[in-house]
Each structure stands twice: as structure tokens, then as C-alpha cells.
Amino acid sequence: MAKTSLIQREEKRAALVAKYAKKYAELKGIANDAKKSDEERYAARLELQKLPRNAYPTRQRNRCELTGRPRGTFRKFGLARNKIRELAFKGDIPGVVKASW
């Protein structure tokens, strides 16, 4: 089980990303638009830099829903590899079967 402080930090980041998502997308669109003038694009970049650091979606880390483990997490399930294995053997994940060839 991961430390609860790390899990709380990720939840805080997720909330900040959601809060600033609209503004972030708007500024990124302006900054990457080649049709805009250089001054407008530069101003958009400066505004992006003024956003809180944790408002950037790239700072989020995928964690296991059950344990909070940061590594070996599968996006499709939202679980760490060892928890997927446990639940698959129990038959709790529909459609997942042990490989055989």
C-alpha cells in the first residue's frame, strides 16, 4: 500500500488539472496556432507559465486504484500488474483468462 500522503497529493493534482483544464487548453491552442502573431503566441506562453505547476496534466501519475502503487499500472484496468493477476485468477475481471498456447 502506498503512503496516503502520496495518494492525497495525486488527488490534489487531479483537482487542480480539472480546475484549470479549460484555461490550459485555450492557452495551448493559442500558443501552438501558427496563424496567430508572434506577440500573441508569446503572451499565451507567459500566461501558461503563470499557471500553478500542478495544473499541468503531464505531472499526473497513474496509480493503482486499490493499492496506490505508481508503477506497473495498466490504463485499461486502472490496477497494478500484481492486483490484475490476483483478480484475474479469482475470476473477478470478465474476459481475462490465463494465456495458454
Backbone as a chain_set.jsonl record, in Angstrom:
{"seq": "MAKTSLIQREEKRAALVAKYAKKYAELKGIANDAKKSDEERYAARLELQKLPRNAYPTRQRNRCELTGRPRGTFRKFGLARNKIRELAFKGDIPGVVKASW", "coords": {"N": [[0.846, -1.182, 0.0], [0.59, 2.177, -0.876], [1.927, 5.227, 0.505], [-0.367, 7.266, 2.216], [-0.153, 9.99, 1.991], [1.04, 10.408, -0.485], [-0.911, 9.482, -2.19], [-2.94, 11.301, -1.615], [-1.714, 13.613, -2.571], [-1.69, 13.151, -5.31], [-4.432, 13.184, -5.79], [-4.975, 15.829, -5.218], [-3.533, 17.053, -7.254], [-5.017, 16.108, -9.444], [-7.418, 17.432, -9.037], [-6.598, 20.103, -9.376], [-5.791, 20.051, -12.054], [-8.229, 19.55, -13.289], [-9.555, 21.884, -12.582], [-8.155, 23.917, -13.944], [-8.301, 23.11, -16.575], [-9.777, 24.074, -18.815], [-8.763, 26.683, -19.246], [-6.078, 26.04, -19.63], [-6.167, 24.473, -21.997], [-7.131, 26.359, -23.767], [-5.072, 28.328, -23.772], [-2.917, 26.763, -24.663], [-3.813, 26.173, -27.213], [-3.739, 28.697, -28.446], [-1.003, 29.274, -28.22], [0.135, 27.314, -29.844], [-0.857, 27.833, -32.331], [-0.14, 28.549, -35.553], [-1.112, 30.547, -37.121], [-1.558, 32.751, -35.587], [-0.152, 35.87, -34.374], [3.319, 36.444, -33.517], [3.59, 37.842, -31.143], [1.161, 37.414, -29.818], [1.289, 34.652, -29.443], [3.528, 34.482, -27.823], [2.627, 35.877, -25.579], [0.642, 34.118, -24.739], [2.2, 31.939, -23.993], [3.534, 33.04, -21.806], [1.377, 33.414, -20.066], [0.679, 30.749, -19.671], [2.857, 29.93, -18.183], [2.338, 31.163, -15.83], [0.387, 29.7, -14.623], [-0.415, 27.404, -11.943], [2.071, 24.988, -11.035], [1.254, 22.337, -10.664], [-0.998, 22.247, -12.208], [-0.626, 21.287, -14.674], [-1.354, 18.689, -16.914], [0.551, 16.741, -17.459], [1.96, 16.259, -15.182], [0.603, 14.492, -13.666], [0.311, 11.235, -12.242], [-0.21, 7.875, -13.033], [-1.901, 5.709, -10.903], [-2.465, 2.705, -9.034], [-5.786, 1.759, -8.373], [-6.532, 0.297, -6.156], [-4.268, -0.166, -4.471], [-2.571, 2.026, -4.735], [-0.142, 1.924, -5.923], [2.492, 3.223, -7.9], [3.846, 2.263, -10.132], [3.853, -0.031, -12.912], [1.18, 0.033, -13.656], [-1.8, -0.639, -15.33], [-3.49, 1.021, -17.848], [-5.953, 0.318, -18.94], [-7.298, -1.115, -16.971], [-6.783, 0.269, -14.644], [-5.362, -0.69, -12.559], [-2.645, -2.129, -10.684], [-0.099, -4.384, -11.881], [0.22, -6.703, -10.28], [-2.163, -6.803, -8.825], [-4.0, -7.065, -10.874], [-3.352, -9.625, -11.696], [-4.003, -11.145, -9.393], [-6.826, -10.667, -9.202], [-7.657, -11.6, -11.686], [-7.099, -14.332, -11.53], [-8.918, -15.044, -9.599], [-11.175, -14.673, -11.016], [-12.543, -12.315, -11.145], [-12.3, -10.314, -13.029], [-13.919, -9.784, -15.907], [-13.578, -11.593, -18.946], [-10.837, -11.834, -18.905], [-8.375, -14.161, -19.131], [-6.077, -16.793, -18.307], [-3.114, -17.09, -20.177], [-2.518, -19.507, -22.72], [-0.766, -21.628, -24.88]], "CA": [[0.0, 0.0, 0.0], [1.349, 3.418, -0.961], [1.676, 6.18, 1.575], [-1.595, 8.028, 1.961], [0.2, 11.357, 1.606], [1.292, 10.421, -1.921], [-2.212, 9.329, -2.847], [-3.615, 12.595, -1.457], [-1.044, 14.566, -3.454], [-2.184, 12.884, -6.66], [-5.817, 13.655, -5.854], [-4.894, 17.283, -5.261], [-3.118, 17.386, -8.616], [-6.137, 15.846, -10.346], [-8.379, 18.523, -8.847], [-6.047, 21.312, -9.994], [-5.836, 19.864, -13.503], [-9.624, 19.733, -13.689], [-9.914, 23.291, -12.374], [-7.521, 24.775, -14.943], [-8.288, 22.418, -17.868], [-10.297, 24.925, -19.884], [-7.794, 27.754, -19.484], [-4.872, 25.407, -20.147], [-6.414, 24.098, -23.388], [-7.273, 27.607, -24.524], [-3.745, 28.933, -23.938], [-2.115, 25.878, -25.51], [-4.298, 26.356, -28.578], [-3.201, 29.963, -28.949], [0.46, 29.186, -28.306], [0.525, 26.406, -30.92], [-1.506, 28.235, -33.578], [0.828, 29.245, -36.41], [-1.775, 31.686, -37.761], [-1.517, 33.89, -34.659], [1.102, 36.625, -34.432], [4.333, 36.015, -32.56], [3.328, 38.505, -29.866], [0.044, 36.704, -29.182], [1.773, 33.342, -29.02], [4.443, 34.71, -26.701], [1.799, 36.247, -24.426], [-0.016, 32.89, -24.284], [3.224, 31.156, -23.293], [3.758, 33.669, -20.496], [0.21, 33.098, -19.232], [0.805, 29.336, -19.303], [3.87, 29.821, -17.139], [1.794, 31.704, -14.585], [-0.495, 28.706, -14.009], [0.272, 26.588, -10.933], [2.851, 23.899, -11.613], [0.481, 21.098, -10.627], [-2.146, 22.343, -13.093], [-0.269, 20.654, -15.939], [-1.765, 17.277, -16.912], [1.7, 15.837, -17.556], [2.508, 15.993, -13.844], [-0.178, 13.446, -13.011], [0.897, 9.902, -12.274], [-1.208, 6.811, -12.937], [-1.724, 4.879, -9.72], [-3.422, 1.613, -8.851], [-6.974, 2.174, -7.619], [-6.636, -0.445, -4.899], [-3.101, -0.069, -3.598], [-1.872, 3.292, -4.893], [1.182, 1.67, -6.5], [2.666, 4.103, -9.055], [4.472, 1.62, -11.286], [3.223, -1.256, -13.371], [-0.265, 0.237, -13.676], [-2.391, -0.781, -16.651], [-4.513, 2.036, -18.06], [-7.245, -0.306, -19.252], [-7.947, -1.569, -15.742], [-6.527, 1.187, -13.538], [-4.824, -1.508, -11.476], [-1.257, -2.552, -10.819], [0.043, -5.702, -12.505], [0.007, -7.8, -9.328], [-3.589, -6.845, -8.484], [-4.681, -7.637, -12.04], [-3.093, -11.063, -11.645], [-4.819, -11.716, -8.315], [-8.247, -10.6, -9.532], [-7.904, -12.447, -12.855], [-7.118, -15.721, -11.083], [-10.181, -15.245, -8.881], [-12.272, -14.572, -11.98], [-13.279, -11.074, -10.906], [-12.209, -9.436, -14.194], [-14.535, -10.527, -17.002], [-12.873, -11.651, -20.215], [-9.397, -12.035, -18.722], [-8.058, -15.556, -18.84], [-4.665, -17.111, -18.309], [-2.654, -17.423, -21.519], [-2.026, -20.859, -22.965], [-0.541, -21.846, -26.312]], "C": [[0.89, 1.244, 0.0], [1.016, 4.318, 0.226], [0.455, 7.017, 1.233], [-1.287, 9.462, 1.551], [0.449, 11.452, 0.102], [-0.002, 10.292, -2.705], [-2.984, 10.645, -2.775], [-3.017, 13.648, -2.388], [-1.528, 14.394, -4.89], [-3.629, 13.357, -6.817], [-5.87, 15.177, -5.933], [-4.495, 17.758, -6.661], [-4.263, 17.204, -9.596], [-7.185, 16.959, -10.243], [-7.894, 19.809, -9.509], [-6.088, 21.22, -11.52], [-7.258, 20.091, -14.004], [-10.044, 21.201, -13.597], [-9.385, 24.172, -13.51], [-7.554, 24.178, -16.349], [-8.724, 23.327, -19.011], [-9.288, 26.014, -20.248], [-6.514, 27.206, -20.106], [-5.034, 25.076, -21.634], [-6.501, 25.33, -24.283], [-5.906, 28.234, -24.8], [-2.833, 28.08, -24.812], [-2.522, 26.014, -26.973], [-3.753, 27.623, -29.207], [-1.701, 29.859, -29.173], [0.92, 28.309, -29.47], [-0.078, 26.756, -32.273], [-0.538, 29.072, -34.407], [0.211, 30.466, -37.078], [-1.763, 32.933, -36.879], [-0.172, 34.615, -34.797], [2.06, 36.136, -33.347], [4.087, 36.613, -31.178], [2.206, 37.794, -29.098], [0.498, 35.349, -28.647], [2.697, 33.47, -27.818], [3.661, 35.043, -25.431], [1.089, 35.012, -23.867], [0.966, 32.012, -23.523], [3.496, 31.727, -21.898], [2.594, 33.385, -19.549], [0.234, 31.637, -18.786], [1.791, 29.162, -18.153], [3.361, 30.325, -15.798], [0.83, 30.74, -13.895], [0.279, 27.948, -12.934], [0.956, 25.391, -11.583], [2.049, 22.601, -11.679], [-0.781, 21.152, -11.486], [-1.865, 21.702, -14.449], [-0.639, 19.174, -15.898], [-0.588, 16.306, -16.939], [2.309, 15.516, -16.2], [1.731, 14.917, -13.087], [0.488, 12.09, -13.208], [-0.23, 8.883, -12.163], [-0.895, 5.952, -11.728], [-2.806, 3.807, -9.681], [-4.577, 2.102, -7.979], [-7.041, 1.507, -6.251], [-5.484, -0.16, -3.942], [-2.396, 1.276, -3.659], [-0.484, 3.134, -5.477], [1.352, 2.488, -7.781], [3.218, 3.412, -10.3], [3.737, 0.338, -11.646], [1.709, -1.169, -13.393], [-0.769, 0.163, -15.108], [-3.528, 0.215, -16.795], [-5.898, 1.426, -18.236], [-8.015, -0.676, -17.992], [-7.803, -0.573, -14.596], [-5.961, 0.479, -12.324], [-3.365, -1.84, -11.75], [-1.225, -3.999, -11.311], [-0.241, -6.842, -11.538], [-1.466, -7.908, -8.906], [-4.412, -7.388, -9.65], [-4.541, -9.149, -12.007], [-3.971, -11.738, -10.59], [-6.296, -11.78, -8.702], [-8.591, -11.484, -10.735], [-7.969, -13.917, -12.447], [-8.4, -16.037, -10.311], [-11.373, -15.245, -9.827], [-13.085, -13.309, -11.815], [-13.221, -10.096, -12.073], [-12.768, -10.198, -15.389], [-13.692, -10.459, -18.274], [-11.383, -11.87, -20.105], [-9.159, -13.48, -18.311], [-6.551, -15.751, -18.917], [-4.255, -17.556, -19.715], [-2.22, -18.883, -21.587], [-1.885, -21.03, -24.469], [0.266, -23.068, -26.555]], "O": [[1.831, 1.343, 0.788], [-0.032, 4.184, 0.858], [0.274, 7.427, 0.087], [-2.074, 10.084, 0.838], [0.109, 12.459, -0.52], [-0.17, 10.914, -3.754], [-3.609, 11.057, -3.752], [-3.742, 14.482, -2.931], [-1.75, 15.375, -5.6], [-4.001, 13.875, -7.871], [-6.712, 15.742, -6.631], [-5.042, 18.729, -7.182], [-4.468, 18.037, -10.478], [-7.764, 17.372, -11.248], [-8.679, 20.524, -10.131], [-6.388, 22.204, -12.196], [-7.465, 20.748, -15.024], [-10.796, 21.693, -14.438], [-10.085, 25.068, -13.981], [-6.886, 24.702, -17.241], [-8.092, 23.337, -20.067], [-9.0, 26.233, -21.425], [-5.934, 27.826, -20.998], [-4.146, 25.364, -22.437], [-6.005, 25.334, -25.41], [-5.616, 28.626, -25.93], [-2.064, 28.612, -25.613], [-1.674, 25.976, -27.865], [-3.35, 27.622, -30.37], [-1.188, 30.306, -30.199], [1.994, 28.542, -30.026], [0.161, 26.056, -33.257], [-0.162, 30.174, -34.008], [0.938, 31.337, -37.555], [-1.94, 34.046, -37.374], [0.81, 34.045, -35.273], [1.647, 35.494, -32.382], [4.346, 35.968, -30.162], [2.295, 37.6, -27.885], [0.136, 34.952, -27.539], [2.647, 32.65, -26.901], [3.985, 34.559, -24.347], [0.949, 34.878, -22.651], [0.602, 31.405, -22.516], [3.666, 30.98, -20.934], [2.805, 33.143, -18.36], [-0.146, 31.322, -17.657], [1.578, 28.342, -17.26], [3.891, 29.958, -14.75], [0.491, 30.928, -12.726], [1.504, 27.86, -13.006], [0.462, 24.849, -12.571], [2.158, 21.852, -12.65], [-1.558, 20.197, -11.492], [-2.766, 21.587, -15.28], [-0.28, 18.475, -14.95], [-0.717, 15.167, -16.489], [3.102, 14.58, -16.09], [2.14, 14.482, -12.011], [1.143, 11.843, -14.22], [-1.102, 9.006, -11.303], [0.242, 5.516, -11.545], [-3.902, 3.976, -10.216], [-4.364, 2.777, -6.971], [-7.552, 2.092, -5.297], [-5.697, 0.061, -2.75], [-1.686, 1.635, -2.72], [0.28, 4.099, -5.528], [0.483, 2.465, -8.652], [3.069, 3.927, -11.408], [3.092, -0.291, -10.807], [1.023, -2.167, -13.176], [-0.23, 0.824, -15.996], [-4.431, 0.253, -15.959], [-6.891, 1.958, -17.738], [-9.24, -0.563, -17.95], [-8.619, -0.572, -13.674], [-6.06, 0.973, -11.201], [-2.912, -1.831, -12.895], [-2.2, -4.737, -11.174], [-0.865, -7.835, -11.912], [-1.952, -9.011, -8.657], [-5.402, -8.088, -9.442], [-5.504, -9.872, -12.261], [-4.599, -12.764, -10.852], [-6.939, -12.818, -8.549], [-9.682, -12.051, -10.8], [-8.801, -14.665, -12.96], [-8.904, -17.159, -10.364], [-12.445, -15.748, -9.492], [-14.214, -13.238, -12.3], [-14.002, -9.145, -12.117], [-12.153, -11.163, -15.842], [-13.163, -9.406, -18.629], [-10.719, -12.074, -21.122], [-9.667, -13.955, -17.294], [-5.844, -14.952, -19.53], [-4.976, -18.314, -20.364], [-1.635, -19.421, -20.647], [-2.761, -20.633, -25.237], [0.549, -23.402, -27.706]]}, "num_chains": 1, "name": "protein.A"}
